[in-house]
mmCIF file of C-alpha atoms in Angstrom:
data_model
loop_
_atom_site.group_PDB
_atom_site.id
_atom_site.type_symbol
_atom_site.label_atom_id
_atom_site.label_comp_id
_atom_site.label_asym_id
_atom_site.label_seq_id
_atom_site.Cartn_x
_atom_site.Cartn_y
_atom_site.Cartn_z
ATOM 1 C CA MET A 5 -23.937 -5.110 -0.979
ATOM 2 C CA SER A 6 -22.032 -6.495 1.981
ATOM 3 C CA LEU A 7 -18.257 -6.917 1.989
ATOM 4 C CA ASN A 8 -16.076 -8.733 4.471
ATOM 5 C CA LYS A 9 -12.846 -7.261 5.860
ATOM 6 C CA SER A 10 -10.701 -9.183 3.374
ATOM 7 C CA GLN A 11 -12.668 -7.780 0.430
ATOM 8 C CA VAL A 12 -12.488 -4.229 1.820
ATOM 9 C CA THR A 13 -8.744 -4.609 2.387
ATOM 10 C CA LYS A 14 -8.243 -5.722 -1.220
ATOM 11 C CA LEU A 15 -10.203 -2.718 -2.501
ATOM 12 C CA VAL A 16 -8.184 -0.305 -0.365
ATOM 13 C CA VAL A 17 -4.910 -1.885 -1.580
ATOM 14 C CA ASP A 18 -6.155 -1.457 -5.160
ATOM 15 C CA LEU A 19 -6.792 2.233 -4.438
ATOM 16 C CA CYS A 20 -3.204 2.624 -3.244
ATOM 17 C CA TRP A 21 -2.075 2.224 -6.867
ATOM 18 C CA GLU A 22 -3.853 5.538 -7.591
ATOM 19 C CA TYR A 23 -2.283 7.398 -4.648
ATOM 20 C CA ASP A 24 -0.249 9.869 -6.745
ATOM 21 C CA ARG A 25 -3.323 10.775 -8.803
ATOM 22 C CA MET A 26 -5.485 11.572 -5.750
ATOM 23 C CA SER A 27 -6.093 14.960 -4.228
ATOM 24 C CA SER A 28 -4.372 15.627 -0.912
ATOM 25 C CA SER A 29 -7.672 15.073 0.917
ATOM 26 C CA GLY A 30 -8.150 11.771 -0.941
ATOM 27 C CA GLN A 31 -4.637 10.720 0.060
ATOM 28 C CA GLU A 32 -5.358 11.663 3.662
ATOM 29 C CA THR A 33 -8.548 9.592 3.678
ATOM 30 C CA LEU A 34 -6.769 6.623 2.090
ATOM 31 C CA ASP A 35 -3.979 6.861 4.685
ATOM 32 C CA LYS A 36 -6.606 6.749 7.456
ATOM 33 C CA LEU A 37 -8.227 3.676 5.886
ATOM 34 C CA CYS A 38 -4.818 2.006 5.587
ATOM 35 C CA LYS A 39 -4.083 2.625 9.252
ATOM 36 C CA VAL A 40 -7.463 1.201 10.325
ATOM 37 C CA LEU A 41 -6.928 -1.894 8.153
ATOM 38 C CA ASN A 42 -3.241 -2.256 9.107
ATOM 39 C CA ILE A 43 -2.059 -1.657 5.535
ATOM 40 C CA GLU A 44 1.260 0.071 4.902
ATOM 41 C CA THR A 45 0.689 3.710 3.893
ATOM 42 C CA ASP A 46 2.456 5.276 0.911
ATOM 43 C CA GLU A 47 4.747 7.217 3.243
ATOM 44 C CA GLU A 48 5.587 4.105 5.276
ATOM 45 C CA PHE A 49 6.289 2.170 2.077
ATOM 46 C CA GLU A 50 8.548 4.915 0.710
ATOM 47 C CA THR A 51 10.464 5.093 4.005
ATOM 48 C CA ARG A 52 10.936 1.322 4.096
ATOM 49 C CA LEU A 53 11.930 1.224 0.427
ATOM 50 C CA ALA A 54 14.545 3.961 0.927
ATOM 51 C CA SER A 55 16.261 1.881 3.612
ATOM 52 C CA MET A 56 16.436 -1.308 1.515
ATOM 53 C CA THR A 57 19.238 -2.538 -0.711
ATOM 54 C CA LYS A 58 18.540 -3.439 -4.341
ATOM 55 C CA GLU A 59 18.781 -7.107 -3.393
ATOM 56 C CA GLU A 60 16.190 -6.684 -0.632
ATOM 57 C CA ILE A 61 13.878 -4.861 -3.050
ATOM 58 C CA ASN A 62 14.247 -7.646 -5.614
ATOM 59 C CA ASN A 63 13.502 -10.276 -2.949
ATOM 60 C CA GLU A 64 10.417 -8.324 -1.865
ATOM 61 C CA ILE A 65 9.153 -8.208 -5.446
ATOM 62 C CA LEU A 66 9.799 -11.918 -5.952
ATOM 63 C CA ASN A 67 8.046 -12.835 -2.695
ATOM 64 C CA ARG A 68 4.958 -10.797 -3.603
ATOM 65 C CA SER A 69 4.595 -12.516 -6.954
ATOM 66 C CA LEU A 70 4.510 -16.002 -5.393
#
């Protein structure tokens, strides 16, 4: 089975939804994959989210659903 970068990226993003359920070593591996694929890590997302207003968060959610 051969996957292109876009397919691998989608799979890694899907794994991010399971981040809290992973072991610490699983989280570490996922963070490394995210960095290689230029995907926001859980920590980076949490930091960015903490600095946003509720309006900015709502706009982010709306933009992702388009």
